[in-house]
mmCIF file of C-alpha atoms in Angstrom:
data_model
loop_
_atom_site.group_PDB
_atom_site.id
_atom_site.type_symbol
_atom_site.label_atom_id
_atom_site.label_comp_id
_atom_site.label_asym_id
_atom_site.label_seq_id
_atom_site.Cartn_x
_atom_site.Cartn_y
_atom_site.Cartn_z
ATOM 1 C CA UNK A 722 -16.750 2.804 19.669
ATOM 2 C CA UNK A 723 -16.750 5.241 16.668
ATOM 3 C CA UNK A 724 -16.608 4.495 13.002
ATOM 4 C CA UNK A 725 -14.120 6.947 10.374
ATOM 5 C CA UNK A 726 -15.670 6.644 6.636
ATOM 6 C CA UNK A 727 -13.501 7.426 3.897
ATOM 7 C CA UNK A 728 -14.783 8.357 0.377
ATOM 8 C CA UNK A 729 -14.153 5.825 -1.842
ATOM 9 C CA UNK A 730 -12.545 7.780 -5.312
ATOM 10 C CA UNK A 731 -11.872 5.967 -8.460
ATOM 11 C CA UNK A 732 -9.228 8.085 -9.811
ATOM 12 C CA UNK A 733 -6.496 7.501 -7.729
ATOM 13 C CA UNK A 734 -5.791 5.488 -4.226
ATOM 14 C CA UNK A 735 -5.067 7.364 -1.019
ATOM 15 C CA UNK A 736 -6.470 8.499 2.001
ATOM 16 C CA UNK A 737 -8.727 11.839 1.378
ATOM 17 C CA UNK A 738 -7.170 15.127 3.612
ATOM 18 C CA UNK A 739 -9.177 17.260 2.360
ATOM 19 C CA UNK A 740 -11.917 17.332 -0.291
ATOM 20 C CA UNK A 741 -14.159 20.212 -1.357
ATOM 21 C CA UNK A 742 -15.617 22.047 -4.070
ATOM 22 C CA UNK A 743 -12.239 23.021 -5.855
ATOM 23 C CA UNK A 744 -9.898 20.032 -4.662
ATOM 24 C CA UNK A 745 -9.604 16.850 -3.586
ATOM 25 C CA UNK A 746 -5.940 16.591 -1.576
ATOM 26 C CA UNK A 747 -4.936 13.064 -0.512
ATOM 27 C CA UNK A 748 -2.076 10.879 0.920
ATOM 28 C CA UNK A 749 -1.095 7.515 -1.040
ATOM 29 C CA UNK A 750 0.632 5.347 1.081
ATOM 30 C CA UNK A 751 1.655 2.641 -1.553
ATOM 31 C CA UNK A 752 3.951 5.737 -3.318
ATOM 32 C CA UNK A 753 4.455 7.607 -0.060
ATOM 33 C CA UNK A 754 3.009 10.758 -2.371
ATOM 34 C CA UNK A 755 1.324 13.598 -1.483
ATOM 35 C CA UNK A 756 -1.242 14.588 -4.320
ATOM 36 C CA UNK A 757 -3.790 17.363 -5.399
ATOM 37 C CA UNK A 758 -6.643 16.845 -7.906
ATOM 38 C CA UNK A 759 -7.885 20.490 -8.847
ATOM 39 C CA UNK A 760 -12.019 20.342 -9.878
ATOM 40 C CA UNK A 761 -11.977 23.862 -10.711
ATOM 41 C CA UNK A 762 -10.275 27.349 -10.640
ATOM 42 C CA UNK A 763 -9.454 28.337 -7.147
ATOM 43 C CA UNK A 764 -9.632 31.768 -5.521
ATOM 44 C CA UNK A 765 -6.382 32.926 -4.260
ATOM 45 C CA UNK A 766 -7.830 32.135 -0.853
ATOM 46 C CA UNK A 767 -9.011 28.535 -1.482
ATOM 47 C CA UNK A 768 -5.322 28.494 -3.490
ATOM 48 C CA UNK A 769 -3.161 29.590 -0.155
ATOM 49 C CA UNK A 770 -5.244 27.404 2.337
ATOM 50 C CA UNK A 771 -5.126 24.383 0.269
ATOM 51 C CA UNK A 772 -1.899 24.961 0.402
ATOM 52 C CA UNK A 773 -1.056 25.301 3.612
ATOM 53 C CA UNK A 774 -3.029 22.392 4.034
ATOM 54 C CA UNK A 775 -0.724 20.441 2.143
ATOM 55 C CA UNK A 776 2.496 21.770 3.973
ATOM 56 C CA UNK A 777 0.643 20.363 7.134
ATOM 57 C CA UNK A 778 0.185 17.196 5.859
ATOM 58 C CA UNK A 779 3.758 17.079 4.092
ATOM 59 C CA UNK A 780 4.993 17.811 7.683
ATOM 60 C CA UNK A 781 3.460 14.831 9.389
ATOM 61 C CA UNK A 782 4.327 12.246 6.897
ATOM 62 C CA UNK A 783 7.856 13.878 5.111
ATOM 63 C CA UNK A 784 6.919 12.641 2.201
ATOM 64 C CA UNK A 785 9.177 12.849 -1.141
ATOM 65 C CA UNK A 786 6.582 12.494 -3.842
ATOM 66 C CA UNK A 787 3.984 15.567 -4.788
ATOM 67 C CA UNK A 788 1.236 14.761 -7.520
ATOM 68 C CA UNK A 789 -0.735 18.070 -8.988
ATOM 69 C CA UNK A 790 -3.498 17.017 -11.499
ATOM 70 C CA UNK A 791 -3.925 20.626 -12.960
ATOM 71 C CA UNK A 792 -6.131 19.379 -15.749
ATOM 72 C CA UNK A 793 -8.848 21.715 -14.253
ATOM 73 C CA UNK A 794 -6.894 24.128 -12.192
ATOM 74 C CA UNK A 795 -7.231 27.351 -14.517
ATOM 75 C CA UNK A 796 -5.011 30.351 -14.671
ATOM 76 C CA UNK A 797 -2.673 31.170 -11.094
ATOM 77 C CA UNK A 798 -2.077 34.568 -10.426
ATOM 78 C CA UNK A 799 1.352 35.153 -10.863
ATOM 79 C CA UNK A 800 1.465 36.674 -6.759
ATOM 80 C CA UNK A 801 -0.074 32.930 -5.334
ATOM 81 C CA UNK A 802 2.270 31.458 -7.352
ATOM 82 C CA UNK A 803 5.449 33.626 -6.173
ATOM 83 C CA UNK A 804 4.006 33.112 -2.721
ATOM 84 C CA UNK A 805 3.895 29.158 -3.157
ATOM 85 C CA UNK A 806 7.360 28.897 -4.320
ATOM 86 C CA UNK A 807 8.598 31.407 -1.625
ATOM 87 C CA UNK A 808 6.631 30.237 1.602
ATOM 88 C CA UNK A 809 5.791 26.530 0.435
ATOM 89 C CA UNK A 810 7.924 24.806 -1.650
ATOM 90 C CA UNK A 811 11.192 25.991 0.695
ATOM 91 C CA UNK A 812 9.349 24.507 3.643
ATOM 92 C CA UNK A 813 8.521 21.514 1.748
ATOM 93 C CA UNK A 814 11.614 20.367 0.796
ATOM 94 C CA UNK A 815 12.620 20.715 4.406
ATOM 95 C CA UNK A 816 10.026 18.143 5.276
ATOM 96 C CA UNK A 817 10.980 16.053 2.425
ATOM 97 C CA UNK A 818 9.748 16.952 -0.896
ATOM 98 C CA UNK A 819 12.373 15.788 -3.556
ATOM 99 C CA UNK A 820 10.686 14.940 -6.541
ATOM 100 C CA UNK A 821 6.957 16.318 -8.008
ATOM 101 C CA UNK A 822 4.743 15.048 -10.929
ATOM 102 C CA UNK A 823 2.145 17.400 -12.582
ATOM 103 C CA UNK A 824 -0.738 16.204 -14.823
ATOM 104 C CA UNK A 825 -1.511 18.521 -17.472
ATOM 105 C CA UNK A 826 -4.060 18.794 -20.197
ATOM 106 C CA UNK A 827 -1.674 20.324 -23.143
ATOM 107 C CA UNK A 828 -4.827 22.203 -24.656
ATOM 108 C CA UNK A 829 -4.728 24.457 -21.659
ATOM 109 C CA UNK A 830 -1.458 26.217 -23.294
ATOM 110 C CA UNK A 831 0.128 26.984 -20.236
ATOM 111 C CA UNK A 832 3.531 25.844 -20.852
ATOM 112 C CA UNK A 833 4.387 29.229 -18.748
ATOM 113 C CA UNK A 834 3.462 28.163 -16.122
ATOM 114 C CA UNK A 835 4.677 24.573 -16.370
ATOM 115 C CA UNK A 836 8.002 25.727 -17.196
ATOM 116 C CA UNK A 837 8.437 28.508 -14.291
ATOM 117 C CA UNK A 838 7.150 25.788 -11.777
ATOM 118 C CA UNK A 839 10.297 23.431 -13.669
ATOM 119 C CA UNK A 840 12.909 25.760 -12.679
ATOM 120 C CA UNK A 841 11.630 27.637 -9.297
ATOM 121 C CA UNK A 842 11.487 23.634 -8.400
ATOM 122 C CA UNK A 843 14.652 22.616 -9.741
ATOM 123 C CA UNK A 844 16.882 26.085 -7.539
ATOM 124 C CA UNK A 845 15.231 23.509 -4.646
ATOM 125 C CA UNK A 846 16.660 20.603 -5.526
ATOM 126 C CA UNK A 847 12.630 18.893 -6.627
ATOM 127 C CA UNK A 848 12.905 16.898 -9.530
ATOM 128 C CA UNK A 849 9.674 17.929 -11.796
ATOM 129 C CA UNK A 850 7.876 15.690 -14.372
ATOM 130 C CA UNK A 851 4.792 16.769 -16.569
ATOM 131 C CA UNK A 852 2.431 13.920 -17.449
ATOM 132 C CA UNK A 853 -1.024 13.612 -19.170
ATOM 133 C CA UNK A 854 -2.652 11.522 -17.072
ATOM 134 C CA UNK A 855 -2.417 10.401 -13.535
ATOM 135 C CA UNK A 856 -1.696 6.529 -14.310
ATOM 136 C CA UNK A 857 1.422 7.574 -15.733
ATOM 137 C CA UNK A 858 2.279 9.887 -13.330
ATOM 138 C CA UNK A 859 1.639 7.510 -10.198
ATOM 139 C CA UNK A 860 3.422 4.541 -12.514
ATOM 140 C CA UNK A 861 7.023 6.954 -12.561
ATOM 141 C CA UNK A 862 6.529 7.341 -8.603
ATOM 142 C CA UNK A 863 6.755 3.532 -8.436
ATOM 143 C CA UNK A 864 9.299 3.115 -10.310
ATOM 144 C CA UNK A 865 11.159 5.329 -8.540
ATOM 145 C CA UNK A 866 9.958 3.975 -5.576
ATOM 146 C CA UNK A 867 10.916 0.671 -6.887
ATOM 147 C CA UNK A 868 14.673 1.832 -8.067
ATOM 148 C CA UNK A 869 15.421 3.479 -4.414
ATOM 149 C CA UNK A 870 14.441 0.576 -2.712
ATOM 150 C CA UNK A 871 16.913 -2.143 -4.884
ATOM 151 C CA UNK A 872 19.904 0.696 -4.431
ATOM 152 C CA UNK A 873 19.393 -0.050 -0.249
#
């Protein structure tokens, strides 16, 4: 027999995917949500694979709901993020992906950013939302959880 540990986190619930020095990427269950917590900047390498990562993971368990905590995420180069809405967010929504919440920290002034993520997400047909912390971004996932499951 064989024993699979988990890391228990604190700040949200899921299954850990992936979890290293710039990320933590999990899958909740309870909101069917795919979600990244950013620790710090990323290289446009560790940016790309984590990723890719993600369009793995969205492929095995088509899930609609995509949480970003970019409280500590830094400045994207304009290329990775042209190359995320081109290769990943297409592919995503193919898998699933209708609606994404992004936690922000509204000293970081990137409302650039926030804004060209809005729109490149709504040509897709994702639904994006822009919360300050990840309780109230995980509570809008359950209700909308909540409101598709009374309209079946």
């Amino acid at each position: 027999s064989f024993f699979i540990y988990f890391k228990n986190h604190t700040d949200f619930d899921g299954q850990v995917c992936l979890d290293n020095a710039c990320c933590t990427l999990f899958y909740n269950a309870k909101i069917n949500a795919l979600g990244i917590i950013w620790k710090c900047p990323p290289t446009s390498e560790q940016y790309r694979q984590v990723f890719i990562k993600s369009l793995e993971i969205m492929m095995l368990y088509h899930t609609p709901y995509w949480i970003s905590d970019m409280r500590k995420q830094g400045a994207i180069s304009v290329e990775d993020q042209k190359w995320m809405f081109r290769e990943i967010f297409p592919a995503s929504v193919q898998h699933g992906l209708k609606k994404g919440v992004c936690i922000y920290d509204p000293n970081q002034h990137n409302e650039d950013y926030r804004e060209r993520l809005r729109q490149t997400s709504l040509t897709l047909g994702i639904e994006t939302l822009f919360f300050q912390s990840y309780q109230a971004a995980e509570k809008w996932i359950e209700i909308q959880t909540e409101l598709k499951n009374q309209a079946t």
